[in-house]
Short mmCIF file of C-alpha atoms in Angstrom, two decimals:
data_model
loop_
_atom_site.label_atom_id
_atom_site.label_comp_id
_atom_site.label_asym_id
_atom_site.label_seq_id
_atom_site.Cartn_x
_atom_site.Cartn_y
_atom_site.Cartn_z
CA MET Z 1 24.20 25.04 106.83
CA THR Z 2 21.05 24.58 104.92
CA GLY Z 3 19.30 27.62 106.58
CA THR Z 4 22.51 29.77 105.79
CA ARG Z 5 22.30 28.83 102.05
CA ARG Z 6 18.31 29.79 102.08
CA ASP Z 7 19.04 33.15 103.69
CA ARG Z 8 21.61 34.27 101.09
CA PRO Z 9 19.21 34.76 98.11
CA ARG Z 10 16.86 36.73 100.61
CA SER Z 11 19.61 38.79 101.84
CA GLY Z 12 20.58 39.68 98.17
CA LEU Z 13 16.96 40.48 97.36
CA LEU Z 14 16.79 42.60 100.00
CA ALA Z 15 19.86 44.66 99.02
CA VAL Z 16 18.38 45.32 95.64
CA VAL Z 17 14.85 46.72 96.90
CA PRO Z 18 16.05 50.21 97.87
CA VAL Z 19 18.03 50.49 94.38
CA VAL Z 20 14.65 49.72 92.41
CA LEU Z 21 12.65 51.97 94.68
CA ALA Z 22 15.28 54.69 94.03
CA LEU Z 23 14.75 54.17 90.23
CA LEU Z 24 11.03 54.11 90.46
CA VAL Z 25 11.00 57.70 92.80
CA ALA Z 26 13.70 59.13 90.35
CA GLY Z 27 11.38 58.05 87.36
CA ALA Z 28 8.12 59.40 88.78
CA CYS Z 29 10.00 62.79 89.77
CA GLY Z 30 10.77 62.75 86.09
CA LEU Z 31 7.30 62.11 84.94
CA TRP Z 32 6.19 64.91 87.09
CA LEU Z 33 8.63 67.43 85.60
CA GLN Z 34 8.02 66.59 82.21
CA TYR Z 35 4.27 67.06 82.97
CA GLY Z 36 4.87 70.32 84.31
CA GLU Z 37 6.97 71.19 81.41
CA ARG Z 38 4.12 70.15 78.67
CA GLN Z 39 1.67 72.17 80.96
CA GLY Z 40 3.81 75.49 80.70
CA LEU Z 41 3.82 75.17 76.77
CA GLY Z 42 0.30 74.67 76.43
CA ALA Z 43 -0.71 77.41 78.65
CA ARG Z 44 -2.58 80.27 76.91
CA HIS Z 45 -3.15 83.55 78.42
CA THR Z 46 -5.97 85.70 77.18
CA ALA Z 47 -6.71 89.46 77.56
CA ALA Z 48 -10.08 90.26 76.27
CA PRO Z 49 -13.26 92.99 76.88
CA ALA Z 50 -15.44 92.17 79.78
CA GLU Z 51 -18.53 91.81 77.68
CA PRO Z 52 -18.22 89.48 74.56
CA VAL Z 53 -17.86 91.70 71.33
CA ARG Z 54 -18.72 90.45 67.96
CA ASP Z 55 -17.19 92.88 65.85
CA ARG Z 56 -13.34 92.60 67.19
CA VAL Z 57 -9.95 91.62 66.33
CA ASP Z 58 -8.13 88.27 67.59
CA ILE Z 59 -4.58 88.58 68.06
CA ASP Z 60 -2.83 84.88 68.40
CA ALA Z 61 0.67 85.39 69.77
CA ALA Z 62 3.16 82.90 70.38
CA VAL Z 63 6.71 83.46 71.82
CA GLN Z 64 9.05 81.40 69.18
CA ARG Z 65 12.33 81.86 71.00
CA VAL Z 66 13.99 83.79 73.34
CA ASP Z 67 17.72 85.06 72.62
CA ALA Z 68 18.95 86.12 76.09
CA THR Z 69 22.11 87.28 74.27
CA ALA Z 70 20.55 89.63 72.05
CA ARG Z 71 17.89 90.77 74.78
CA GLU Z 72 14.79 89.93 72.68
CA LEU Z 73 12.34 87.36 72.06
CA VAL Z 74 10.60 86.62 68.76
CA LEU Z 75 6.68 86.83 68.68
CA ARG Z 76 4.79 85.20 66.11
CA ILE Z 77 1.49 86.99 65.59
CA GLN Z 78 -1.63 86.08 63.58
CA VAL Z 79 -4.45 88.56 63.22
CA THR Z 80 -7.66 87.71 62.48
CA PRO Z 81 -10.68 90.27 62.26
CA ARG Z 82 -14.39 89.06 63.31
CA GLY Z 83 -17.66 90.08 62.44
CA ALA Z 84 -18.19 93.51 60.36
CA LEU Z 85 -14.47 93.95 60.21
CA ALA Z 86 -13.79 90.97 58.20
CA GLU Z 87 -14.29 89.48 54.87
CA ALA Z 88 -13.76 86.07 53.38
CA GLY Z 89 -14.29 84.53 56.92
CA GLY Z 90 -11.65 86.80 58.45
CA LEU Z 91 -8.97 85.98 55.84
CA SER Z 92 -8.68 89.95 55.06
CA PRO Z 93 -9.88 93.15 56.87
CA VAL Z 94 -12.50 95.29 54.99
CA GLU Z 95 -10.43 98.56 55.69
CA ASP Z 96 -6.92 99.22 56.56
CA LEU Z 97 -6.05 97.72 59.84
CA THR Z 98 -3.01 99.11 62.41
CA LEU Z 99 -1.85 97.31 65.52
CA GLN Z 100 -0.57 99.82 67.89
CA THR Z 101 2.10 98.31 70.26
CA SER Z 102 4.10 99.15 73.09
CA PRO Z 103 7.90 100.67 72.67
CA ALA Z 104 9.34 97.04 73.43
CA VAL Z 105 7.63 95.56 70.05
CA ARG Z 106 9.56 98.02 68.13
CA GLY Z 107 6.83 99.68 65.66
CA ASP Z 108 3.30 99.41 64.80
CA LEU Z 109 1.93 96.87 62.50
CA SER Z 110 -0.20 97.67 59.36
CA PHE Z 111 -2.10 95.50 57.15
CA ARG Z 112 -3.84 96.65 53.76
CA ALA Z 113 -7.92 96.34 53.34
CA HIS Z 114 -8.85 93.18 51.25
CA SER Z 115 -5.29 91.78 51.73
CA ARG Z 116 -4.70 88.23 52.87
CA LEU Z 117 -3.38 88.18 56.41
CA SER Z 118 -0.62 85.71 57.21
CA SER Z 119 1.49 85.40 60.46
CA ILE Z 120 4.42 87.57 60.98
CA ASP Z 121 7.44 87.31 63.30
CA VAL Z 122 8.06 90.66 65.57
CA PRO Z 123 11.01 91.24 67.61
CA VAL Z 124 10.42 92.34 71.52
CA ALA Z 125 13.05 93.91 73.34
CA LEU Z 126 13.85 92.49 76.85
CA THR Z 127 15.16 93.89 80.16
CA GLY Z 128 16.87 92.21 82.91
CA GLY Z 129 19.60 89.64 82.92
CA PRO Z 130 22.78 89.62 82.72
CA ILE Z 131 23.14 86.55 80.80
CA THR Z 132 26.09 85.77 82.93
CA ASP Z 133 23.60 84.88 85.74
CA TYR Z 134 23.00 81.66 83.65
CA PRO Z 135 21.33 79.46 84.62
CA PHE Z 136 19.37 81.80 87.00
CA ASP Z 137 18.89 84.68 84.82
CA SER Z 138 15.67 86.65 84.20
CA TYR Z 139 14.27 88.80 81.87
CA ALA Z 140 10.89 90.88 81.42
CA THR Z 141 9.03 93.04 78.89
CA GLU Z 142 5.61 94.74 78.44
CA LEU Z 143 3.27 93.92 75.62
CA GLU Z 144 0.41 96.26 74.38
CA PHE Z 145 -1.73 95.73 71.64
CA SER Z 146 -4.71 97.86 70.41
CA ALA Z 147 -6.26 98.30 67.16
CA VAL Z 148 -7.42 100.94 64.65
CA GLN Z 149 -9.37 100.10 61.64
CA GLY Z 150 -11.10 102.69 59.12
CA GLY Z 151 -9.57 105.67 61.57
CA ARG Z 152 -11.33 104.45 64.81
CA SER Z 153 -10.30 101.88 67.64
CA VAL Z 154 -11.78 98.59 67.83
CA PRO Z 155 -12.00 95.85 70.37
CA VAL Z 156 -9.02 93.39 70.79
CA ARG Z 157 -9.00 89.78 72.06
CA MET Z 158 -5.45 88.76 72.55
CA THR Z 159 -3.98 85.18 73.59
CA LEU Z 160 -0.26 84.59 74.20
CA SER Z 161 1.61 81.35 74.52
CA ASN Z 162 5.03 80.05 74.62
CA ARG Z 163 6.90 77.77 72.26
CA ASP Z 164 10.45 78.13 73.70
CA ALA Z 165 11.17 74.96 75.56
CA LEU Z 166 14.21 76.35 77.21
CA PHE Z 167 12.31 79.51 78.94
CA ALA Z 168 9.22 79.33 81.17
CA LEU Z 169 6.98 82.33 81.21
CA GLY Z 170 5.13 84.08 83.91
CA VAL Z 171 2.36 86.16 82.21
CA ASP Z 172 0.13 88.76 83.76
CA ALA Z 173 -2.66 89.52 81.44
CA SER Z 174 -5.41 92.29 81.37
CA GLU Z 175 -7.41 94.58 79.28
CA ASP Z 176 -7.34 98.48 79.46
CA SER Z 177 -9.91 100.20 77.51
CA GLY Z 178 -9.65 98.15 74.34
CA THR Z 179 -6.15 97.63 74.88
CA ALA Z 180 -4.69 93.97 75.70
CA VAL Z 181 -1.59 94.33 78.06
CA PHE Z 182 0.58 91.43 79.14
CA SER Z 183 3.44 91.71 81.57
CA VAL Z 184 5.72 88.93 80.51
CA ASP Z 185 8.62 87.28 82.93
CA ALA Z 186 10.88 84.64 81.23
CA VAL Z 187 13.23 82.54 83.20
CA ARG Z 188 15.02 79.25 82.38
CA SER Z 189 12.66 76.34 82.52
CA THR Z 190 12.78 73.52 84.77
CA SER Z 191 14.16 71.00 82.38
CA SER Z 192 17.22 73.54 81.31
CA LEU Z 193 17.85 74.06 85.09
CA VAL Z 194 17.91 70.48 86.28
CA PHE Z 195 20.00 69.65 83.33
CA VAL Z 196 22.89 72.57 84.15
CA LEU Z 197 22.61 71.40 87.73
CA PHE Z 198 23.26 67.84 86.85
CA MET Z 199 26.12 69.15 84.62
CA MET Z 200 27.66 70.68 87.62
CA ALA Z 201 27.12 67.94 90.08
CA ALA Z 202 28.90 65.65 87.23
CA MET Z 203 31.73 68.00 86.77
CA TRP Z 204 32.60 67.85 90.39
CA ALA Z 205 32.13 64.21 90.78
CA LEU Z 206 34.39 63.40 88.01
CA THR Z 207 36.90 66.06 89.48
CA GLY Z 208 36.48 63.98 92.79
CA ALA Z 209 37.32 60.53 90.81
CA VAL Z 210 40.51 62.13 89.18
CA LEU Z 211 41.63 63.61 92.42
CA MET Z 212 41.25 60.19 94.28
CA GLY Z 213 43.02 58.25 91.71
CA GLY Z 214 45.82 60.92 91.52
CA TRP Z 215 46.15 60.63 95.39
CA TYR Z 216 46.40 56.89 95.10
CA LEU Z 217 49.11 57.04 92.45
CA VAL Z 218 51.06 59.47 94.36
CA ARG Z 219 50.72 57.53 97.61
CA ARG Z 220 51.75 54.24 96.35
CA ARG Z 221 54.47 55.89 94.28
CA LYS Z 222 53.56 54.49 91.14
CA GLY Z 223 55.48 54.94 88.11
CA LEU Z 224 54.16 56.26 84.99
CA THR Z 225 50.67 54.68 84.58
CA TRP Z 226 49.65 55.43 81.05
CA PRO Z 227 46.09 54.32 81.14
CA ALA Z 228 45.50 56.32 84.45
CA LEU Z 229 47.07 59.19 82.96
CA GLY Z 230 45.32 58.99 79.71
CA TRP Z 231 41.93 58.74 81.85
CA MET Z 232 42.68 61.80 83.53
CA ALA Z 233 43.91 63.95 80.30
CA ALA Z 234 40.71 62.70 78.50
CA THR Z 235 38.51 63.74 81.51
CA LEU Z 236 40.16 67.43 81.26
CA PHE Z 237 39.40 67.78 77.64
CA ALA Z 238 35.93 65.90 77.63
CA LEU Z 239 34.45 68.39 80.40
CA ALA Z 240 35.12 71.51 77.90
CA ALA Z 241 33.07 69.62 75.17
CA PHE Z 242 30.37 68.56 78.01
CA ARG Z 243 30.28 72.17 79.11
CA ASN Z 244 29.30 73.26 75.62
CA THR Z 245 26.15 71.23 75.54
CA ALA Z 246 24.52 73.36 78.15
CA PRO Z 247 21.22 74.31 77.00
CA GLY Z 248 20.90 77.92 75.55
CA ALA Z 249 24.55 78.19 74.90
CA PRO Z 250 25.71 80.28 77.79
CA PRO Z 251 28.66 82.58 77.34
CA ILE Z 252 31.99 81.79 78.89
CA GLY Z 253 32.07 83.53 82.76
CA SER Z 254 28.36 82.51 83.50
CA LEU Z 255 27.58 81.11 86.95
CA LEU Z 256 28.16 77.70 85.43
CA ASP Z 257 31.68 78.30 84.88
CA TYR Z 258 32.37 79.76 88.09
CA LEU Z 259 30.60 77.27 90.14
CA ALA Z 260 31.91 74.16 88.54
CA PHE Z 261 33.75 74.42 85.23
CA PHE Z 262 36.59 76.53 85.83
CA TRP Z 263 37.46 74.96 89.14
CA ALA Z 264 37.10 71.40 87.93
CA GLU Z 265 39.30 71.89 84.80
CA THR Z 266 42.14 73.72 87.09
CA LEU Z 267 41.99 70.96 89.68
CA ILE Z 268 42.31 68.22 87.15
CA ALA Z 269 44.85 69.87 85.12
CA PHE Z 270 46.88 70.36 88.54
CA CYS Z 271 46.36 66.78 89.51
CA VAL Z 272 47.71 65.60 86.06
CA ILE Z 273 50.71 67.58 86.65
CA VAL Z 274 51.52 66.42 90.05
CA VAL Z 275 50.98 62.74 89.33
CA VAL Z 276 53.40 62.89 86.37
CA VAL Z 277 55.99 64.75 88.27
CA SER Z 278 55.76 62.37 90.95
CA ALA Z 279 55.83 59.33 88.61
CA VAL Z 280 58.92 60.76 87.03
CA ARG Z 281 60.72 60.58 90.55
CA ALA Z 282 59.54 57.54 91.31
CA GLU Z 283 60.76 56.07 87.97
CA GLY Z 284 64.07 57.16 88.76
CA PRO Z 285 66.82 58.00 86.35
CA PRO Z 286 67.15 56.20 83.38
CA PRO Z 287 69.80 53.30 83.54
CA GLY Z 288 73.12 53.79 81.94
CA PRO Z 289 74.68 52.12 79.08
CA ASP Z 290 76.43 49.62 81.59
CA GLU Z 291 73.72 49.05 84.08
CA THR Z 292 70.96 46.24 84.19
CA PRO Z 293 67.54 47.43 83.88
#
């Protein structure tokens, strides 16, 4: 008896070890994914002349947000002339400065001589899609920037970074005859993709729980079990609110809906109806005035 009592705590401890290990692995995976997200947001892609040039125009561009519905991204641009092209330490150009851009940027950018330079937000058109492929939709664009100051072309050094945590950018940067060229691909970030996959798994798990509960009530011929019916109805409406928390506000009819949400709502609603009908039949007709309940 003494040996048996001593073995029980050890067996309980051994049962907890796999759970602790699973939690540690999940935490390590989370840290690794978050580290990858930070690395992606901190990456800077540069297109510059092969030889260092003192008199040039520096362009610092950062993607502020990607609007998949409007098929555009917003690029925040800060222009800084250097060397003989600048005055006041690069705060303003000595002559009128024009940035010539690609068609996706929707227009060239002009800056007056001796005027203080400030950052501006520029919309850039995207191709690709459609957005109904969410969360596996992807988009692309071509960025080209060259500079003309005082009627002559000047070298350009441009850096591109990303500030939208919901998207990850794949960038191919190059320099061609004084023009900075960027080929940009935008896809949903890893954190967004993981969250959406978790949502779909949770929807199916809740649907399975409701189906098992409904099967139990019908098989045991339970009557109107109001707590169970309330839980099922609450799950039906809670999934709609849960779906609307998907990052990026996907439209109705995306892959998220057809892979999980629509089916989950249909099955849960069907289950509630079957359980109610079965429960009413199990309850039988109400007693008459002369009958004992």
